Amino acid sequence: MKLGVNVPNFGPGTRPDVLRGWAETAEDLGFDLLMVSDHVVVTPDVAGQYPAPFYEPFTTLSWLAGITTRIGLGTTVLIVPYRHPLLTARIAANLQQLSGGRLTLGVGVGWARQEFEALGVPYERRGALTDEHLRVIRRAWRNEEDYRAGHIPIWIGGGSDAALRRAVLLGDAWHPLRFTLPWLDERMDRLAAIAAGLGRPAPAFAPRILLRLTDTPVTGAERRAGEGTVGQVLDDLERLRLLGAETVLLDPFRGDPDETNHPEAAWRMLATVAAARTRTEHP
């Protein structure tokens, strides 16, 4: 099972040198993938959680592709309705070529109503637009004379029945974000049922989980995967592996924008998990 890192590409402490530090740290620690988020307009609803500056994901990943050599690159998640599908197809295909085939496109429908309004995109149609755009993107990628995309994996974010159906029909993997394990068990069963109802195989499973290390165990039904002692985190990773996860993305951002001023704290957590996992696999 591969491990990745969600890199904050927003907030008061985010600068080019900090983004470089994230990428170099993740690659040096042996992680397999780094991914960044997507917002185009930092409207008030966005700023409440992800304040400016916000670095556009494709631009950021293109720059990081030139800084790194091995680690995969991706979005978690690209808001599909924000861009014309042929523009998304073109940029993604170019980035796939320029990075040596390292791109994974995690996608979602979006949630920030004010941002949709600022972009002139109908919020109520975001699900239908996402489905339409993904079909157009895949058709464009089949043009090997022009786009030359090869195979770019598409991970479908979201936990609703509509998102699960989208993952079955249009995705290479389902990409749920920051969940409790009981919720995941219920949704995995639902994903299997939806796939069976559509006569399709269930997609691969590539979750993004919180990373919050504590000195003492975290207990209770509200504990999210990746939250607790190093031992609890390793147990969660093993449980996800047994559930079929091919990649797990660790997300050390806990919600306070001031964290972006002190990335070293997140880097220490990542180093702790990487070292503990190495000891477990190679005692």
mmCIF file of C-alpha atoms in Angstrom:
data_model
loop_
_atom_site.group_PDB
_atom_site.id
_atom_site.type_symbol
_atom_site.label_atom_id
_atom_site.label_comp_id
_atom_site.label_asym_id
_atom_site.label_seq_id
_atom_site.Cartn_x
_atom_site.Cartn_y
_atom_site.Cartn_z
ATOM 1 C CA MET A 1 0.000 0.000 0.000
ATOM 2 C CA LYS A 2 1.310 3.431 -0.962
ATOM 3 C CA LEU A 3 1.309 6.442 1.359
ATOM 4 C CA GLY A 4 0.856 10.037 0.290
ATOM 5 C CA VAL A 5 0.774 13.519 1.835
ATOM 6 C CA ASN A 6 -1.818 16.278 1.497
ATOM 7 C CA VAL A 7 0.149 19.528 1.164
ATOM 8 C CA PRO A 8 -1.531 22.819 2.206
ATOM 9 C CA ASN A 9 -1.334 25.145 -0.805
ATOM 10 C CA PHE A 10 -3.137 27.949 1.026
ATOM 11 C CA GLY A 11 -2.921 30.074 4.140
ATOM 12 C CA PRO A 12 -0.810 32.891 5.556
ATOM 13 C CA GLY A 13 2.380 30.850 5.849
ATOM 14 C CA THR A 14 2.307 29.373 2.379
ATOM 15 C CA ARG A 15 5.047 30.651 0.091
ATOM 16 C CA PRO A 16 7.106 29.101 -2.720
ATOM 17 C CA ASP A 17 9.909 28.154 -0.331
ATOM 18 C CA VAL A 18 7.426 26.466 2.029
ATOM 19 C CA LEU A 19 5.835 24.509 -0.817
ATOM 20 C CA ARG A 20 9.314 23.439 -1.874
ATOM 21 C CA GLY A 21 9.985 22.339 1.693
ATOM 22 C CA TRP A 22 6.815 20.235 1.742
ATOM 23 C CA ALA A 23 7.694 18.528 -1.517
ATOM 24 C CA GLU A 24 11.299 17.840 -0.595
ATOM 25 C CA THR A 25 10.320 16.574 2.862
ATOM 26 C CA ALA A 26 7.677 14.211 1.493
ATOM 27 C CA GLU A 27 10.008 12.836 -1.154
ATOM 28 C CA ASP A 28 12.989 12.505 1.215
ATOM 29 C CA LEU A 29 10.835 10.621 3.758
ATOM 30 C CA GLY A 30 9.879 8.091 1.098
ATOM 31 C CA PHE A 31 6.244 9.011 0.595
ATOM 32 C CA ASP A 32 4.755 7.998 -2.742
ATOM 33 C CA LEU A 33 2.457 10.912 -3.520
ATOM 34 C CA LEU A 34 1.836 14.569 -2.734
ATOM 35 C CA MET A 35 -1.481 16.222 -3.448
ATOM 36 C CA VAL A 36 -2.871 19.759 -3.216
ATOM 37 C CA SER A 37 -6.350 21.297 -3.013
ATOM 38 C CA ASP A 38 -8.346 23.492 -5.379
ATOM 39 C CA HIS A 39 -10.093 26.834 -5.082
ATOM 40 C CA VAL A 40 -10.154 29.534 -7.731
ATOM 41 C CA VAL A 41 -11.820 32.454 -5.919
ATOM 42 C CA VAL A 42 -11.265 32.921 -2.187
ATOM 43 C CA THR A 43 -14.814 34.038 -1.443
ATOM 44 C CA PRO A 44 -15.868 34.475 2.203
ATOM 45 C CA ASP A 45 -17.127 30.892 2.492
ATOM 46 C CA VAL A 46 -13.772 29.591 1.229
ATOM 47 C CA ALA A 47 -11.693 32.022 3.299
ATOM 48 C CA GLY A 48 -13.327 30.798 6.493
ATOM 49 C CA GLN A 49 -11.532 27.478 6.076
ATOM 50 C CA TYR A 50 -8.790 28.035 3.499
ATOM 51 C CA PRO A 51 -7.646 31.668 3.572
ATOM 52 C CA ALA A 52 -5.510 33.419 0.980
ATOM 53 C CA PRO A 53 -3.071 33.137 -0.546
ATOM 54 C CA PHE A 54 -4.352 30.110 -2.429
ATOM 55 C CA TYR A 55 -1.959 28.602 -4.965
ATOM 56 C CA GLU A 56 -3.727 27.223 -8.043
ATOM 57 C CA PRO A 57 -3.194 23.438 -8.082
ATOM 58 C CA PHE A 58 -2.074 22.819 -11.665
ATOM 59 C CA THR A 59 0.399 25.692 -11.562
ATOM 60 C CA THR A 60 1.723 24.516 -8.215
ATOM 61 C CA LEU A 61 2.042 20.887 -9.282
ATOM 62 C CA SER A 62 3.813 21.849 -12.498
ATOM 63 C CA TRP A 63 6.399 23.751 -10.474
ATOM 64 C CA LEU A 64 6.773 20.945 -7.945
ATOM 65 C CA ALA A 65 7.216 18.446 -10.781
ATOM 66 C CA GLY A 66 10.438 20.240 -11.674
ATOM 67 C CA ILE A 67 11.640 20.226 -8.055
ATOM 68 C CA THR A 68 10.956 16.539 -7.400
ATOM 69 C CA THR A 69 12.057 13.444 -9.299
ATOM 70 C CA ARG A 70 10.120 10.432 -8.022
ATOM 71 C CA ILE A 71 7.062 11.318 -5.989
ATOM 72 C CA GLY A 72 3.600 11.245 -7.552
ATOM 73 C CA LEU A 73 1.584 14.452 -7.907
ATOM 74 C CA GLY A 74 -2.134 15.045 -7.669
ATOM 75 C CA THR A 75 -5.220 16.999 -6.652
ATOM 76 C CA THR A 76 -7.411 16.346 -3.626
ATOM 77 C CA VAL A 77 -9.704 17.444 -4.967
ATOM 78 C CA LEU A 78 -10.044 19.434 -8.188
ATOM 79 C CA ILE A 79 -13.476 21.083 -8.399
ATOM 80 C CA VAL A 80 -14.475 19.866 -11.833
ATOM 81 C CA PRO A 81 -17.242 22.402 -12.721
ATOM 82 C CA TYR A 82 -14.922 25.397 -12.219
ATOM 83 C CA ARG A 83 -13.087 24.898 -15.523
ATOM 84 C CA HIS A 84 -14.083 24.060 -19.080
ATOM 85 C CA PRO A 85 -13.556 20.299 -19.441
ATOM 86 C CA LEU A 86 -11.294 20.657 -22.466
ATOM 87 C CA LEU A 87 -9.107 23.081 -20.528
ATOM 88 C CA THR A 88 -8.866 20.619 -17.649
ATOM 89 C CA ALA A 89 -8.120 17.797 -20.079
ATOM 90 C CA ARG A 90 -5.386 19.830 -21.768
ATOM 91 C CA ILE A 91 -3.674 20.994 -18.580
ATOM 92 C CA ALA A 92 -3.805 17.559 -16.980
ATOM 93 C CA ALA A 93 -2.481 15.829 -20.097
ATOM 94 C CA ASN A 94 0.380 18.321 -20.386
ATOM 95 C CA LEU A 95 1.262 17.942 -16.717
ATOM 96 C CA GLN A 96 1.196 14.167 -17.080
ATOM 97 C CA GLN A 97 3.709 14.389 -19.944
ATOM 98 C CA LEU A 98 5.933 17.007 -18.340
ATOM 99 C CA SER A 99 6.096 15.145 -15.020
ATOM 100 C CA GLY A 100 6.940 11.792 -16.563
ATOM 101 C CA GLY A 101 3.537 10.231 -15.897
ATOM 102 C CA ARG A 102 3.220 11.107 -12.213
ATOM 103 C CA LEU A 103 -0.260 12.703 -12.146
ATOM 104 C CA THR A 104 -3.373 11.519 -10.297
ATOM 105 C CA LEU A 105 -6.507 13.622 -10.734
ATOM 106 C CA GLY A 106 -8.643 13.597 -7.597
ATOM 107 C CA VAL A 107 -11.948 15.341 -8.322
ATOM 108 C CA GLY A 108 -15.074 16.565 -6.593
ATOM 109 C CA VAL A 109 -18.234 18.557 -7.197
ATOM 110 C CA GLY A 110 -17.452 21.435 -4.807
ATOM 111 C CA TRP A 111 -19.325 22.979 -1.892
ATOM 112 C CA ALA A 112 -18.637 26.758 -1.811
ATOM 113 C CA ARG A 113 -21.812 28.385 -3.137
ATOM 114 C CA GLN A 114 -20.326 31.912 -3.202
ATOM 115 C CA GLU A 115 -17.371 30.698 -5.231
ATOM 116 C CA PHE A 116 -19.704 29.101 -7.786
ATOM 117 C CA GLU A 117 -21.584 32.393 -8.031
ATOM 118 C CA ALA A 118 -18.353 34.361 -8.528
ATOM 119 C CA LEU A 119 -17.382 32.029 -11.381
ATOM 120 C CA GLY A 120 -20.817 32.112 -12.980
ATOM 121 C CA VAL A 121 -21.299 28.360 -12.577
ATOM 122 C CA PRO A 122 -24.746 27.110 -11.448
ATOM 123 C CA TYR A 123 -24.337 25.628 -7.977
ATOM 124 C CA GLU A 124 -27.456 23.473 -8.270
ATOM 125 C CA ARG A 125 -26.053 21.725 -11.363
ATOM 126 C CA ARG A 126 -22.604 20.984 -9.948
ATOM 127 C CA GLY A 127 -23.171 17.222 -9.778
ATOM 128 C CA ALA A 128 -24.526 16.932 -13.315
ATOM 129 C CA LEU A 129 -21.776 19.214 -14.627
ATOM 130 C CA THR A 130 -19.132 17.097 -12.930
ATOM 131 C CA ASP A 131 -20.416 13.951 -14.628
ATOM 132 C CA GLU A 132 -20.634 15.679 -18.019
ATOM 133 C CA HIS A 133 -17.161 17.176 -17.702
ATOM 134 C CA LEU A 134 -15.548 13.895 -16.671
ATOM 135 C CA ARG A 135 -16.973 12.167 -19.731
ATOM 136 C CA VAL A 136 -15.629 14.944 -21.980
ATOM 137 C CA ILE A 137 -12.214 14.794 -20.294
ATOM 138 C CA ARG A 138 -11.949 11.042 -20.789
ATOM 139 C CA ARG A 139 -12.969 11.357 -24.456
ATOM 140 C CA ALA A 140 -10.331 14.039 -25.000
ATOM 141 C CA TRP A 141 -7.642 11.889 -23.415
ATOM 142 C CA ARG A 142 -8.361 9.126 -25.900
ATOM 143 C CA ASN A 143 -6.979 11.414 -28.636
ATOM 144 C CA GLU A 144 -3.398 10.194 -28.659
ATOM 145 C CA GLU A 145 -2.380 12.397 -31.581
ATOM 146 C CA ASP A 146 -3.108 15.562 -29.623
ATOM 147 C CA TYR A 147 -3.581 15.146 -25.852
ATOM 148 C CA ARG A 148 -1.298 12.120 -25.447
ATOM 149 C CA ALA A 149 -2.442 11.746 -21.853
ATOM 150 C CA GLY A 150 -1.824 8.044 -21.451
ATOM 151 C CA HIS A 151 -3.670 6.779 -18.391
ATOM 152 C CA ILE A 152 -4.289 9.435 -15.742
ATOM 153 C CA PRO A 153 -6.078 7.902 -12.732
ATOM 154 C CA ILE A 154 -9.232 9.724 -11.666
ATOM 155 C CA TRP A 155 -10.162 9.503 -7.979
ATOM 156 C CA ILE A 156 -13.716 10.493 -7.107
ATOM 157 C CA GLY A 157 -14.197 12.363 -3.827
ATOM 158 C CA GLY A 158 -17.374 12.544 -1.747
ATOM 159 C CA GLY A 159 -19.421 10.220 0.413
ATOM 160 C CA SER A 160 -22.978 10.626 -0.875
ATOM 161 C CA ASP A 161 -24.753 7.970 -2.929
ATOM 162 C CA ALA A 162 -24.314 10.225 -5.966
ATOM 163 C CA ALA A 163 -20.555 10.358 -5.368
ATOM 164 C CA LEU A 164 -20.377 6.582 -4.955
ATOM 165 C CA ARG A 165 -22.281 6.090 -8.194
ATOM 166 C CA ARG A 166 -19.924 8.537 -9.905
ATOM 167 C CA ALA A 167 -16.944 6.585 -8.598
ATOM 168 C CA VAL A 168 -18.348 3.336 -9.992
ATOM 169 C CA LEU A 169 -19.189 4.776 -13.408
ATOM 170 C CA LEU A 170 -16.466 7.359 -14.003
ATOM 171 C CA GLY A 171 -13.604 6.827 -11.558
ATOM 172 C CA ASP A 172 -10.579 4.628 -11.104
ATOM 173 C CA ALA A 173 -10.878 4.920 -7.316
ATOM 174 C CA TRP A 174 -13.175 6.210 -4.607
ATOM 175 C CA HIS A 175 -11.450 8.937 -2.568
ATOM 176 C CA PRO A 176 -13.292 9.619 0.731
ATOM 177 C CA LEU A 177 -11.915 12.349 2.992
ATOM 178 C CA ARG A 178 -11.280 12.525 6.777
ATOM 179 C CA PHE A 179 -13.793 10.046 8.171
ATOM 180 C CA THR A 180 -14.494 7.827 11.148
ATOM 181 C CA LEU A 181 -14.049 4.102 10.643
ATOM 182 C CA PRO A 182 -17.705 3.207 11.408
ATOM 183 C CA TRP A 183 -18.803 5.670 8.708
ATOM 184 C CA LEU A 184 -16.338 4.103 6.292
ATOM 185 C CA ASP A 185 -17.620 0.577 6.954
ATOM 186 C CA GLU A 186 -21.173 1.667 6.138
ATOM 187 C CA ARG A 187 -20.138 3.527 2.999
ATOM 188 C CA MET A 188 -17.951 0.666 1.740
ATOM 189 C CA ASP A 189 -20.949 -1.643 1.991
ATOM 190 C CA ARG A 190 -23.044 0.933 0.148
ATOM 191 C CA LEU A 191 -20.380 1.297 -2.569
ATOM 192 C CA ALA A 192 -20.423 -2.463 -3.141
ATOM 193 C CA ALA A 193 -24.221 -2.469 -3.339
ATOM 194 C CA ILE A 194 -24.286 0.413 -5.841
ATOM 195 C CA ALA A 195 -21.638 -1.269 -7.992
ATOM 196 C CA ALA A 196 -23.580 -4.530 -7.975
ATOM 197 C CA GLY A 197 -26.784 -2.705 -8.890
ATOM 198 C CA LEU A 198 -25.043 -1.109 -11.863
ATOM 199 C CA GLY A 199 -23.466 -4.390 -12.917
ATOM 200 C CA ARG A 200 -20.004 -2.918 -12.522
ATOM 201 C CA PRO A 201 -17.018 -3.803 -10.341
ATOM 202 C CA ALA A 202 -16.411 -1.603 -7.334
ATOM 203 C CA PRO A 203 -13.609 0.904 -7.990
ATOM 204 C CA ALA A 204 -10.317 0.927 -6.153
ATOM 205 C CA PHE A 205 -10.155 2.606 -2.754
ATOM 206 C CA ALA A 206 -7.793 5.531 -2.054
ATOM 207 C CA PRO A 207 -8.799 7.427 1.103
ATOM 208 C CA ARG A 208 -7.467 10.627 2.612
ATOM 209 C CA ILE A 209 -7.277 10.516 6.404
ATOM 210 C CA LEU A 210 -6.461 13.012 9.107
ATOM 211 C CA LEU A 211 -3.006 12.796 10.670
ATOM 212 C CA ARG A 212 -3.044 13.992 14.282
ATOM 213 C CA LEU A 213 -0.570 12.314 16.601
ATOM 214 C CA THR A 214 -1.208 12.302 20.355
ATOM 215 C CA ASP A 215 0.741 11.033 23.353
ATOM 216 C CA THR A 216 -2.231 9.109 24.740
ATOM 217 C CA PRO A 217 -4.841 7.061 22.873
ATOM 218 C CA VAL A 218 -7.888 8.765 21.416
ATOM 219 C CA THR A 219 -11.071 6.830 22.077
ATOM 220 C CA GLY A 220 -14.759 7.171 21.334
ATOM 221 C CA ALA A 221 -16.999 6.801 18.308
ATOM 222 C CA GLU A 222 -16.012 10.232 16.955
ATOM 223 C CA ARG A 223 -12.326 9.343 16.591
ATOM 224 C CA ARG A 224 -11.348 9.781 12.984
ATOM 225 C CA ALA A 225 -8.958 7.463 11.188
ATOM 226 C CA GLY A 226 -5.397 8.742 11.596
ATOM 227 C CA GLU A 227 -6.069 10.381 14.949
ATOM 228 C CA GLY A 228 -4.292 9.132 18.083
ATOM 229 C CA THR A 229 -1.010 7.521 19.040
ATOM 230 C CA VAL A 230 1.457 6.247 16.470
ATOM 231 C CA GLY A 231 0.236 2.747 17.238
ATOM 232 C CA GLN A 232 -3.364 3.736 16.546
ATOM 233 C CA VAL A 233 -2.379 5.346 13.251
ATOM 234 C CA LEU A 234 -0.472 2.232 12.176
ATOM 235 C CA ASP A 235 -3.461 0.096 13.122
ATOM 236 C CA ASP A 236 -5.714 2.351 11.052
ATOM 237 C CA LEU A 237 -3.391 2.050 8.059
ATOM 238 C CA GLU A 238 -3.397 -1.731 8.366
ATOM 239 C CA ARG A 239 -7.181 -1.784 8.594
ATOM 240 C CA LEU A 240 -7.424 0.367 5.475
ATOM 241 C CA ARG A 241 -4.996 -1.943 3.683
ATOM 242 C CA LEU A 242 -7.142 -4.954 4.575
ATOM 243 C CA LEU A 243 -10.181 -3.095 3.245
ATOM 244 C CA GLY A 244 -8.384 -2.833 -0.091
ATOM 245 C CA ALA A 245 -6.806 0.628 0.004
ATOM 246 C CA GLU A 246 -4.141 0.922 -2.677
ATOM 247 C CA THR A 247 -3.032 4.375 -1.516
ATOM 248 C CA VAL A 248 -3.733 6.309 1.696
ATOM 249 C CA LEU A 249 -3.198 10.055 1.800
ATOM 250 C CA LEU A 250 -2.193 11.543 5.167
ATOM 251 C CA ASP A 251 -3.608 14.995 5.877
ATOM 252 C CA PRO A 252 -1.788 16.771 8.743
ATOM 253 C CA PHE A 253 -3.805 20.024 8.454
ATOM 254 C CA ARG A 254 -6.080 20.283 11.490
ATOM 255 C CA GLY A 255 -8.043 23.352 10.464
ATOM 256 C CA ASP A 256 -6.181 26.325 11.958
ATOM 257 C CA PRO A 257 -4.708 28.517 9.185
ATOM 258 C CA ASP A 258 -1.876 29.524 11.559
ATOM 259 C CA GLU A 259 -0.537 25.982 11.134
ATOM 260 C CA THR A 260 0.747 27.020 7.725
ATOM 261 C CA ASN A 261 3.231 29.323 9.499
ATOM 262 C CA HIS A 262 4.772 26.312 11.260
ATOM 263 C CA PRO A 263 4.987 23.427 8.756
ATOM 264 C CA GLU A 264 7.801 21.811 10.750
ATOM 265 C CA ALA A 265 5.256 20.406 13.215
ATOM 266 C CA ALA A 266 3.482 18.540 10.397
ATOM 267 C CA TRP A 267 6.809 17.394 8.954
ATOM 268 C CA ARG A 268 7.769 15.886 12.330
ATOM 269 C CA MET A 269 4.495 13.929 12.432
ATOM 270 C CA LEU A 270 5.098 12.630 8.923
ATOM 271 C CA ALA A 271 8.647 11.625 9.839
ATOM 272 C CA THR A 272 7.374 9.787 12.924
ATOM 273 C CA VAL A 273 4.826 7.798 10.908
ATOM 274 C CA ALA A 274 7.338 7.035 8.145
ATOM 275 C CA ALA A 275 9.901 5.747 10.650
ATOM 276 C CA ALA A 276 7.343 3.692 12.588
ATOM 277 C CA ARG A 277 5.996 2.129 9.420
ATOM 278 C CA THR A 278 9.523 1.222 8.310
ATOM 279 C CA ARG A 279 10.203 -0.465 11.658
ATOM 280 C CA THR A 280 6.956 -2.425 11.371
ATOM 281 C CA GLU A 281 7.648 -3.602 7.827
ATOM 282 C CA HIS A 282 11.365 -4.307 8.393
ATOM 283 C CA PRO A 283 11.813 -5.244 12.069
#
